[in-house]
Tab-separated table of N, CA and C in Angstrom:
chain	number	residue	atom	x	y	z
A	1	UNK	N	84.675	10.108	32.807
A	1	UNK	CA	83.641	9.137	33.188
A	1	UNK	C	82.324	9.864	33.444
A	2	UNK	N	81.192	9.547	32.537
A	2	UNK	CA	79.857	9.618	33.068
A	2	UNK	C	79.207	9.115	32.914
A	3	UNK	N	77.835	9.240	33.431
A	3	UNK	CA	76.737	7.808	33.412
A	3	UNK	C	75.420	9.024	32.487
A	4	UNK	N	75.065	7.821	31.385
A	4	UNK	CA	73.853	8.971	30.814
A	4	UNK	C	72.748	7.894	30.541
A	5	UNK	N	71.666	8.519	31.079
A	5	UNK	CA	70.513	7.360	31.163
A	5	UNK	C	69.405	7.853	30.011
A	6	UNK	N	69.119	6.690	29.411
A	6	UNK	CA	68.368	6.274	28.153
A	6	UNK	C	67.289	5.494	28.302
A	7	UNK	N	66.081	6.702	28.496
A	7	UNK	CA	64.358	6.048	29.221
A	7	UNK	C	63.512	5.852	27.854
A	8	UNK	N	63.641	4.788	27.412
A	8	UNK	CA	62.562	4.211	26.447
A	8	UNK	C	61.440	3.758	26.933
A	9	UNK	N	60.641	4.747	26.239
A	9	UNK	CA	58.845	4.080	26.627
A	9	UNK	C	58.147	3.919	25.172
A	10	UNK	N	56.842	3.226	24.963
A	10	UNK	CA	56.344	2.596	24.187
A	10	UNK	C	55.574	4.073	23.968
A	11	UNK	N	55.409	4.549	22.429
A	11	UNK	CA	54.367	5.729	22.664
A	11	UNK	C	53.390	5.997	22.429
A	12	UNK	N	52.743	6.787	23.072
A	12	UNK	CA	51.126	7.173	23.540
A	12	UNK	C	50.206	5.912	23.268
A	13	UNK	N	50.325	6.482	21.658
A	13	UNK	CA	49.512	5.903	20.726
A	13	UNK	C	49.444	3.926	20.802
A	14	UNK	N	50.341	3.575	21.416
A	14	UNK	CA	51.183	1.930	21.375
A	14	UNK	C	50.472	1.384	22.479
A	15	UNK	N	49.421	0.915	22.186
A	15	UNK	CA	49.162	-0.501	23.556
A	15	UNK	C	50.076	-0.979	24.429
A	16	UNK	N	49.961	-0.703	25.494
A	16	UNK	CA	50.764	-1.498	26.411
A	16	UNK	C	49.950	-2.188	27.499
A	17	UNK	N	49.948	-3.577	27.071
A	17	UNK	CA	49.761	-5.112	28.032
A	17	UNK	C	49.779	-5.138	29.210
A	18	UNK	N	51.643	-4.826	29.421
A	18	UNK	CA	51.875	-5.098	30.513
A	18	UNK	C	51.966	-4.200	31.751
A	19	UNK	N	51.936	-3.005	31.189
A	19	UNK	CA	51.491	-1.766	31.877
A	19	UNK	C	49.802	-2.280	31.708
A	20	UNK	N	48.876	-2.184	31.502
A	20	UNK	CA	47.707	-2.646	31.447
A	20	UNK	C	47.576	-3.767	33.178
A	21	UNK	N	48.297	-4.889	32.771
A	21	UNK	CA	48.419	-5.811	33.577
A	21	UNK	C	48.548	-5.717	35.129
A	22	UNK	N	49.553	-4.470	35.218
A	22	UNK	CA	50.127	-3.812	36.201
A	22	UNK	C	48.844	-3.366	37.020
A	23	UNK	N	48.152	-2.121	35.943
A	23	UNK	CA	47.163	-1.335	35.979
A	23	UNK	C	45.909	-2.563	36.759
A	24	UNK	N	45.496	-3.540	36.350
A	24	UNK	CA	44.831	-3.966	36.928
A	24	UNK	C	44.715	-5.159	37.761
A	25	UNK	N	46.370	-5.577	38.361
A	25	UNK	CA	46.354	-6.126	39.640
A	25	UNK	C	46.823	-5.440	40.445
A	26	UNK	N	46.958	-3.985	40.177
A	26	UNK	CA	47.316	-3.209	41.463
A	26	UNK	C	45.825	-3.430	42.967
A	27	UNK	N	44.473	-2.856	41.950
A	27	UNK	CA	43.462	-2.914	43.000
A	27	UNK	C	43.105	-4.775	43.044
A	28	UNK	N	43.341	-5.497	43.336
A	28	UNK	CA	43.575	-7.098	43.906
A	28	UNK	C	44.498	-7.110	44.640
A	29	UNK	N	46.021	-6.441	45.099
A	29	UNK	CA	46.572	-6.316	45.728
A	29	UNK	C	46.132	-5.420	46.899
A	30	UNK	N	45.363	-4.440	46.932
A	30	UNK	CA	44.235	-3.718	48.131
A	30	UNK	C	44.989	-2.308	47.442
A	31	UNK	N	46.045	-1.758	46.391
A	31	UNK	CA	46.047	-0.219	46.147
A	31	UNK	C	45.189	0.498	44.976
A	32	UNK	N	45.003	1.789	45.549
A	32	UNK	CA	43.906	2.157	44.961
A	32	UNK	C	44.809	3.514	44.341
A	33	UNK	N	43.877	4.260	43.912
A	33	UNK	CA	44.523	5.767	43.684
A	33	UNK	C	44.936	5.891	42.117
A	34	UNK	N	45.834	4.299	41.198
A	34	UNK	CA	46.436	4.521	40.638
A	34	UNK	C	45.298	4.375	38.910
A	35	UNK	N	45.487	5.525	38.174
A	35	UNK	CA	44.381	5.450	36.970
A	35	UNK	C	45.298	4.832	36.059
A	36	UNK	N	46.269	4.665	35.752
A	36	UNK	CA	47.067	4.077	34.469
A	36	UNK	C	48.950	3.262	34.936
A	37	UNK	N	49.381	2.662	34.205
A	37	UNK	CA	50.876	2.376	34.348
A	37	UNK	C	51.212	2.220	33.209
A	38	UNK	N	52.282	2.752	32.758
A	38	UNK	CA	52.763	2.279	31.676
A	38	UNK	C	54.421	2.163	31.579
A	39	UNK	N	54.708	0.585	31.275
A	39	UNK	CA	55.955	0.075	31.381
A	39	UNK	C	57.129	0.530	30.482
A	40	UNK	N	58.128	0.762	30.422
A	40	UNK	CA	59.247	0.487	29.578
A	40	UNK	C	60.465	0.322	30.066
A	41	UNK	N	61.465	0.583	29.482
A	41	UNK	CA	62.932	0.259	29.811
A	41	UNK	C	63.624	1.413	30.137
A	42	UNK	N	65.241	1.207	30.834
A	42	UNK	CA	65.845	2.341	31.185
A	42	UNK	C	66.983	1.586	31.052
A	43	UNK	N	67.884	2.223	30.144
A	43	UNK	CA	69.512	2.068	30.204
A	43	UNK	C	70.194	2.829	30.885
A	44	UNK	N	71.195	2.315	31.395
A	44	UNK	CA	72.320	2.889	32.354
A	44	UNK	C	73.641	3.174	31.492
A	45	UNK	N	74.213	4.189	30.669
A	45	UNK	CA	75.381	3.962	29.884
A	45	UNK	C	76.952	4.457	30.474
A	46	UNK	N	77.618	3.646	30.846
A	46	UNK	CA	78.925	4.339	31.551
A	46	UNK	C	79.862	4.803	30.463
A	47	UNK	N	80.071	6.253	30.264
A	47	UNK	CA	81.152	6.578	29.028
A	47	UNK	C	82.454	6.711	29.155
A	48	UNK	N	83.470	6.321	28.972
A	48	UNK	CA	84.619	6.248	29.219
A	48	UNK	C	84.967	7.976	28.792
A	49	UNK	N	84.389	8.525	28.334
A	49	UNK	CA	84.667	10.064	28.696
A	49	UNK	C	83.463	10.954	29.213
A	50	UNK	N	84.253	12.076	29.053
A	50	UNK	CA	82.895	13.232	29.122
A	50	UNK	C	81.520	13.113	28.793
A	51	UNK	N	80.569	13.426	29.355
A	51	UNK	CA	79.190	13.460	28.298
A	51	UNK	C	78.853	14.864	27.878
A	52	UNK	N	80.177	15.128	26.955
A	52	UNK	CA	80.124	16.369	25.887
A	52	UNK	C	78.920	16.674	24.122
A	53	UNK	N	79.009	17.011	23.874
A	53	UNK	CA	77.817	17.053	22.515
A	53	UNK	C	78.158	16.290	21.683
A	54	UNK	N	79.666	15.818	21.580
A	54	UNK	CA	79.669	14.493	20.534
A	54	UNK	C	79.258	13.289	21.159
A	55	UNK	N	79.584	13.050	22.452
A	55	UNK	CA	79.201	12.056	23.147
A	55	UNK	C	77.538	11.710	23.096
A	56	UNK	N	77.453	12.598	23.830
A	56	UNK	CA	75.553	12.591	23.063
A	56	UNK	C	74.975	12.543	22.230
A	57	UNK	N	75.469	13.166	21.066
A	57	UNK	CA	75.026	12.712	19.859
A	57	UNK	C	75.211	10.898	19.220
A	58	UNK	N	76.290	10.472	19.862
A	58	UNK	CA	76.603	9.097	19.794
A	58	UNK	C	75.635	8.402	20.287
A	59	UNK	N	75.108	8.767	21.641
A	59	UNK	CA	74.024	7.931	22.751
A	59	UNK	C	72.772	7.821	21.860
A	60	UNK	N	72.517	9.619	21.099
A	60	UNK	CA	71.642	9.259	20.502
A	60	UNK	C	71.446	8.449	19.133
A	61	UNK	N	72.455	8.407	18.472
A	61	UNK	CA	72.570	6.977	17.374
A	61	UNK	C	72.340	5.548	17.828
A	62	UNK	N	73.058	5.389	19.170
A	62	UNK	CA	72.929	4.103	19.728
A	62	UNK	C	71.175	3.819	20.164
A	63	UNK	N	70.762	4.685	21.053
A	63	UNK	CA	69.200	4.553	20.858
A	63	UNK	C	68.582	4.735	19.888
A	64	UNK	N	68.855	5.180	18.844
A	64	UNK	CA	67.680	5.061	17.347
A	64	UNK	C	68.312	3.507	16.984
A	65	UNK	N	69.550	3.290	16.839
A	65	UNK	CA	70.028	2.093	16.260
A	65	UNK	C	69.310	0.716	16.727
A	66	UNK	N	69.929	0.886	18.492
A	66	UNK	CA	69.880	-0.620	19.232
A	66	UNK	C	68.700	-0.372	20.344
A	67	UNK	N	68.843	0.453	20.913
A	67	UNK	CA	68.541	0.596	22.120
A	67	UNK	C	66.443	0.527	22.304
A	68	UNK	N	66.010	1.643	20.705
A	68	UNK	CA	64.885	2.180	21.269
A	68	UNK	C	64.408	1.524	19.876
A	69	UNK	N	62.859	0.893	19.625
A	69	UNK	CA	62.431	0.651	18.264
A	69	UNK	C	61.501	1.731	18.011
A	70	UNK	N	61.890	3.004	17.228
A	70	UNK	CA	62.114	4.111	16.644
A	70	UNK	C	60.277	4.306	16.167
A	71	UNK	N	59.923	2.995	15.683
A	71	UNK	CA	58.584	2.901	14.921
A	71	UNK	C	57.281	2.876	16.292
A	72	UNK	N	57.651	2.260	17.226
A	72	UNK	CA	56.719	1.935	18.343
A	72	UNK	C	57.472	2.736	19.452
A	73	UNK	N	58.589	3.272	19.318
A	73	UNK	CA	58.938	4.123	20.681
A	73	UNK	C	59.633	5.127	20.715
A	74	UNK	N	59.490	5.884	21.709
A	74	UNK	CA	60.018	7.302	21.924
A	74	UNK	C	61.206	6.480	23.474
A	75	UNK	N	62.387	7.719	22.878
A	75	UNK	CA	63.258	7.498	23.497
A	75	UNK	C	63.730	9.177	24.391
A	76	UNK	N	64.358	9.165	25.441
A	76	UNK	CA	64.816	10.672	26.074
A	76	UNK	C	66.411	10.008	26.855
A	77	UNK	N	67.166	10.970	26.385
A	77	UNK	CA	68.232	10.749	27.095
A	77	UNK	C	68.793	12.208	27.785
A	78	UNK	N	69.182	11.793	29.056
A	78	UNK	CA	69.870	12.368	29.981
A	78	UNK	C	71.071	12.110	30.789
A	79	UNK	N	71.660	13.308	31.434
A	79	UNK	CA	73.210	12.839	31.837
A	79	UNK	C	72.679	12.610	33.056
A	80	UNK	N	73.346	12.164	33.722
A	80	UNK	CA	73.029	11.976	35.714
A	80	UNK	C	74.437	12.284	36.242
A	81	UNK	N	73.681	13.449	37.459
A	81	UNK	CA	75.118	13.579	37.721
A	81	UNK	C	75.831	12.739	38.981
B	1	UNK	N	45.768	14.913	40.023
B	1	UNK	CA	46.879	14.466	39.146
B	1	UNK	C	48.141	14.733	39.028
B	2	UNK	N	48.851	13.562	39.352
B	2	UNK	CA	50.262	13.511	39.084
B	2	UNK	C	50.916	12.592	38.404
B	3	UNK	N	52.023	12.389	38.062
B	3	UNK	CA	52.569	11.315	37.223
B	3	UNK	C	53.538	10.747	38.391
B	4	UNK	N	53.963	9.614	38.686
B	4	UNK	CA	55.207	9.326	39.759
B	4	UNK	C	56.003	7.914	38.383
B	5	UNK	N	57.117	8.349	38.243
B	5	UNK	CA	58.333	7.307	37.876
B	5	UNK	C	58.981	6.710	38.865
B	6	UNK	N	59.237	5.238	38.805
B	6	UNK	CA	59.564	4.209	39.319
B	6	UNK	C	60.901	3.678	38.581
B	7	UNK	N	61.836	3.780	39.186
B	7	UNK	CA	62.762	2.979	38.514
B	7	UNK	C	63.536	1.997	38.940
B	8	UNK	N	63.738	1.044	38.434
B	8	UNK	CA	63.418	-0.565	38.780
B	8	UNK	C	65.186	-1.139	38.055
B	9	UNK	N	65.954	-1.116	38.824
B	9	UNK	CA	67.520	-1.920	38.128
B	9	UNK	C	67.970	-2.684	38.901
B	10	UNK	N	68.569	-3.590	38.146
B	10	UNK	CA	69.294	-4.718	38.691
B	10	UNK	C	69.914	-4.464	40.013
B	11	UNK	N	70.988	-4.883	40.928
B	11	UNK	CA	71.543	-4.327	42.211
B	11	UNK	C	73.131	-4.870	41.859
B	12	UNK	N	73.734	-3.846	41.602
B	12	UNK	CA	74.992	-3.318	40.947
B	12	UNK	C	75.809	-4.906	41.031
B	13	UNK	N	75.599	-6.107	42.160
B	13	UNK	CA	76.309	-7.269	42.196
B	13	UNK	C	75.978	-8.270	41.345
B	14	UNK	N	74.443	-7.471	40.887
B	14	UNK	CA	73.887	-8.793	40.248
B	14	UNK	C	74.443	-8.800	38.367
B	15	UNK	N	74.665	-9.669	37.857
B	15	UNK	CA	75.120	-9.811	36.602
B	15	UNK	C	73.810	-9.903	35.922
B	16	UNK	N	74.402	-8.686	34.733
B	16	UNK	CA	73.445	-8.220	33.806
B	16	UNK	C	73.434	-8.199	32.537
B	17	UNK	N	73.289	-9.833	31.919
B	17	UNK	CA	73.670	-10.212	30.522
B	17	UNK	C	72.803	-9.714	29.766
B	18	UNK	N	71.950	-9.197	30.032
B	18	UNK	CA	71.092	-7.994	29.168
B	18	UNK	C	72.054	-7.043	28.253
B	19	UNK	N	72.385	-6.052	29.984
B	19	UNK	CA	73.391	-5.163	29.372
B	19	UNK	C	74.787	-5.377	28.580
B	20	UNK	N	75.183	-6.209	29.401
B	20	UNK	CA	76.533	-7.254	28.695
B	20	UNK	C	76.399	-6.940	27.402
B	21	UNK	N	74.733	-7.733	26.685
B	21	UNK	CA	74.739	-8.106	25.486
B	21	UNK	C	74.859	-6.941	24.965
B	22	UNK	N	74.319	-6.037	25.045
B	22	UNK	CA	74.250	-4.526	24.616
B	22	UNK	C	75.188	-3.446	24.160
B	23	UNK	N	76.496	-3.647	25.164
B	23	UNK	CA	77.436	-3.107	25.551
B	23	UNK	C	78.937	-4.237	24.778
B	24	UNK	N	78.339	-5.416	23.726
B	24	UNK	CA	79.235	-6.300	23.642
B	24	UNK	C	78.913	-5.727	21.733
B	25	UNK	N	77.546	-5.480	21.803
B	25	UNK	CA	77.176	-5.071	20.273
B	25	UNK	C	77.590	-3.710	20.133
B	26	UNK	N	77.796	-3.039	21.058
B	26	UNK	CA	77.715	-1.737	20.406
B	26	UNK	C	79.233	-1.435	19.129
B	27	UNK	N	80.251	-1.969	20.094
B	27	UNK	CA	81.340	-2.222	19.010
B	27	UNK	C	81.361	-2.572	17.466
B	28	UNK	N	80.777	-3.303	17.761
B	28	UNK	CA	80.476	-4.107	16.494
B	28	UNK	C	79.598	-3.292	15.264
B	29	UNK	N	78.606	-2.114	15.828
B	29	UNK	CA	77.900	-1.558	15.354
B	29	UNK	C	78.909	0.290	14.923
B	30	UNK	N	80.191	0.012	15.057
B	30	UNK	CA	80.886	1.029	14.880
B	30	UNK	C	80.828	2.050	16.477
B	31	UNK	N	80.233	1.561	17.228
B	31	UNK	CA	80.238	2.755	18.622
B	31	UNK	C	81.534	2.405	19.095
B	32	UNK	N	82.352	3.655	19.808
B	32	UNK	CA	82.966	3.203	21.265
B	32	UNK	C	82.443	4.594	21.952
B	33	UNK	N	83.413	4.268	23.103
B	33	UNK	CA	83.679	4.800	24.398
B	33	UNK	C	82.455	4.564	25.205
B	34	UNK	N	82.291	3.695	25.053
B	34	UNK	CA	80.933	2.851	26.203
B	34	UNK	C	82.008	2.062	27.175
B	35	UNK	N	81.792	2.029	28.390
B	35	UNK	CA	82.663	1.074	28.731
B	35	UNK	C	81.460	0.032	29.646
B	36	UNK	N	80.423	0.306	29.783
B	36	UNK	CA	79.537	-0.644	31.189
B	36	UNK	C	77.711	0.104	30.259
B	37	UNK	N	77.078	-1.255	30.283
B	37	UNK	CA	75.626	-0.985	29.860
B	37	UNK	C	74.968	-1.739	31.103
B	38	UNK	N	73.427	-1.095	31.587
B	38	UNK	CA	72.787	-1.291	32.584
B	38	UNK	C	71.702	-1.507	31.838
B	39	UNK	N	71.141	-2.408	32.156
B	39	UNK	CA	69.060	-2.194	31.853
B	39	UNK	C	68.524	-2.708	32.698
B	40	UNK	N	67.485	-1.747	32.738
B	40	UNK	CA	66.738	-1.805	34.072
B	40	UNK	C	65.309	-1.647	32.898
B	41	UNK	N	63.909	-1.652	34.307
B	41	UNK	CA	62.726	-1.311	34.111
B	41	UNK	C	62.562	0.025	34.328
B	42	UNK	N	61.620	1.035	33.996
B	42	UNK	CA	60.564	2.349	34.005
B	42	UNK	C	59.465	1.712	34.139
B	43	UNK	N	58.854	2.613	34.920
B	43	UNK	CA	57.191	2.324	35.631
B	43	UNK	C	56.643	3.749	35.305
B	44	UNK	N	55.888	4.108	34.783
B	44	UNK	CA	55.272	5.929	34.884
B	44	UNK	C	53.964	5.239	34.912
B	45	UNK	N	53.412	5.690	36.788
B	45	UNK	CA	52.233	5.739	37.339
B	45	UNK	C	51.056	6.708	36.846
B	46	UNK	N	50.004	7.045	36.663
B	46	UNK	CA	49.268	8.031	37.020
B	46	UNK	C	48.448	8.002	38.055
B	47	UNK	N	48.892	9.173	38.776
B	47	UNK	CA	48.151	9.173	39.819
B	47	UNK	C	46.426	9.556	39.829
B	48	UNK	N	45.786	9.428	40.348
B	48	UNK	CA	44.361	10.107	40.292
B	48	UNK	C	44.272	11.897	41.212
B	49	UNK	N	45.230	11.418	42.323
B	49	UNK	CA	45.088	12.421	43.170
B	49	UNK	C	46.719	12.927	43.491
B	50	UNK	N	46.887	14.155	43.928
B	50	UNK	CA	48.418	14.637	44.102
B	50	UNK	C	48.909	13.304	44.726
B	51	UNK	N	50.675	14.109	44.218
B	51	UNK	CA	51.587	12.820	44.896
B	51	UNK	C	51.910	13.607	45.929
B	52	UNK	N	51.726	13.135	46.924
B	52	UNK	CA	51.651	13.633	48.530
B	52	UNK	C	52.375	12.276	48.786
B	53	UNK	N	52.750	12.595	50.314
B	53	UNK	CA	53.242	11.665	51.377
B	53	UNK	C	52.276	10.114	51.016
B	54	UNK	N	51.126	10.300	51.608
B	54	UNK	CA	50.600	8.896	51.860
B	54	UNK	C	50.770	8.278	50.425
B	55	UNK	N	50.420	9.468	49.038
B	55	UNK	CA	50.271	8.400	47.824
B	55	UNK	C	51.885	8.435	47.324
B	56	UNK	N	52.560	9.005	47.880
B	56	UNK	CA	54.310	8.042	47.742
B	56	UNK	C	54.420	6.905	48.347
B	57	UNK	N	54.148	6.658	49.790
B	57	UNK	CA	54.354	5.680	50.744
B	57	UNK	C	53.536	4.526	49.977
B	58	UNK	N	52.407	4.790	49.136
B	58	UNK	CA	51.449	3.360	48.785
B	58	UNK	C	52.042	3.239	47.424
B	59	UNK	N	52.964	4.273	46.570
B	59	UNK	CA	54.000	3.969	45.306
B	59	UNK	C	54.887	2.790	45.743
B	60	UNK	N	55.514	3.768	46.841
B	60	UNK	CA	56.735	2.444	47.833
B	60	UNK	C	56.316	1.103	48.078
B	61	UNK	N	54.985	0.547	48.344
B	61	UNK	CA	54.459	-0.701	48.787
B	61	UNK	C	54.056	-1.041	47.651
B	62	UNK	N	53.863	-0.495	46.575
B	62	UNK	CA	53.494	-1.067	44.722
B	62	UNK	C	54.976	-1.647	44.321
B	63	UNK	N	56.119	-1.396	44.317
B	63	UNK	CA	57.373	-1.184	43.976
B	63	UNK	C	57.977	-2.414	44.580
B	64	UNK	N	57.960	-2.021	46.273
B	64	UNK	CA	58.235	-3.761	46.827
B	64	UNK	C	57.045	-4.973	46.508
B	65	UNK	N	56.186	-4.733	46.433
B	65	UNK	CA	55.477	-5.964	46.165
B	65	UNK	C	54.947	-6.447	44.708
B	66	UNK	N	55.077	-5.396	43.809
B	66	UNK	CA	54.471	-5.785	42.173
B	66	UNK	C	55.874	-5.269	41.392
B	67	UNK	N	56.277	-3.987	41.376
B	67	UNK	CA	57.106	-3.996	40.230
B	67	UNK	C	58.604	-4.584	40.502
B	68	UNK	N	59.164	-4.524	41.597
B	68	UNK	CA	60.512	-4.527	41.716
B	68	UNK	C	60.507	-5.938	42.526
B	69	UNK	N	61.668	-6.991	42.420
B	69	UNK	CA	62.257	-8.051	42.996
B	69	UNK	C	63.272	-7.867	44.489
B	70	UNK	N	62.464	-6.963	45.244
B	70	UNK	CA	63.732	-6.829	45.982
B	70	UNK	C	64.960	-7.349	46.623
B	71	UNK	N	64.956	-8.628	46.422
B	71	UNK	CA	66.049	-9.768	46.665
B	71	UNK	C	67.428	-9.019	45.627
B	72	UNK	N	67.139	-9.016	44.197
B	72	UNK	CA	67.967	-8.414	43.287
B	72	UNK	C	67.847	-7.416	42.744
B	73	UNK	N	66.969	-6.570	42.882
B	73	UNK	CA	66.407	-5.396	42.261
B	73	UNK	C	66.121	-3.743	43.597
B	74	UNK	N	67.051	-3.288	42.700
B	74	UNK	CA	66.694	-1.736	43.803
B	74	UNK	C	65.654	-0.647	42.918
B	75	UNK	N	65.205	0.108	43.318
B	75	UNK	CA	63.571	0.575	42.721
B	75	UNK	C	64.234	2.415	43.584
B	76	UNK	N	63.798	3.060	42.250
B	76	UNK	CA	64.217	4.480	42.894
B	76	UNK	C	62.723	5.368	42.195
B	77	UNK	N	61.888	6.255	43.191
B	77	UNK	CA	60.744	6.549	42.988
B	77	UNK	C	61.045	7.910	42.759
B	78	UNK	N	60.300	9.016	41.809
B	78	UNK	CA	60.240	10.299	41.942
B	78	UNK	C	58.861	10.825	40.932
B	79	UNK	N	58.777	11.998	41.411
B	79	UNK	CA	57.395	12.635	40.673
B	79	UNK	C	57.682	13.665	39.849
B	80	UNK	N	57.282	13.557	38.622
B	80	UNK	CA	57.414	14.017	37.097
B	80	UNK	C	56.588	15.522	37.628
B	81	UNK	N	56.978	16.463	36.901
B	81	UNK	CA	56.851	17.463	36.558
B	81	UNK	C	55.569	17.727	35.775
């Protein structure tokens, strides 16, 4: 059993709205400090085995496949221990 | 300048037909040994000024009041490298 987490963000280059959105009702809410946000997703994957190098290599098929859209995003995966 | 990540997931009771759906395709797509899929939100802040005490504590009050639902949602903060 392990848990390996799969942080998809939109990249660089990719407009993001709702990070935008974020970005500018933070100061209407009274916080200051913050110059940018930018949103994306985070999967949680529980593996019924090890998270050995085949295993990972699997995680990473599943994020090019399902998980991450490959054309507009960069994906990073890690184990947690 | 600093970067601070926010991470924003469901609260382990709450049902997560997101992931469900995710974790119901992967089969289907030739994967196993998945047994449980999570999705959550990513937040990557930029800070203007170091992440110190006070500009964590005003991350923490962004998190409960704009990004995260805290009724169903637990929010885990840390600062990027």
């Amino acid at each position: 059993m392990a848990r390996v987490i799969v942080d998809v963000m939109l990249k660089p280059e990719i407009l993001d709205p709702q990070g935008q959105a974020i970005a500018r009702a933070l100061p209407r809410l009274g916080f200051s400090g913050v110059s940018g946000v930018r949103q994306g997703k985070r999967f949680e994957l529980e593996l019924d085995g090890p998270a050995d190098e085949a295993a990972l290599s699997d995680v990473r098929k599943m994020a090019e496949t399902l998980l991450a859209n490959t054309v507009i995003e960069d994906f990073s995966i890690r184990v947690e221990e």
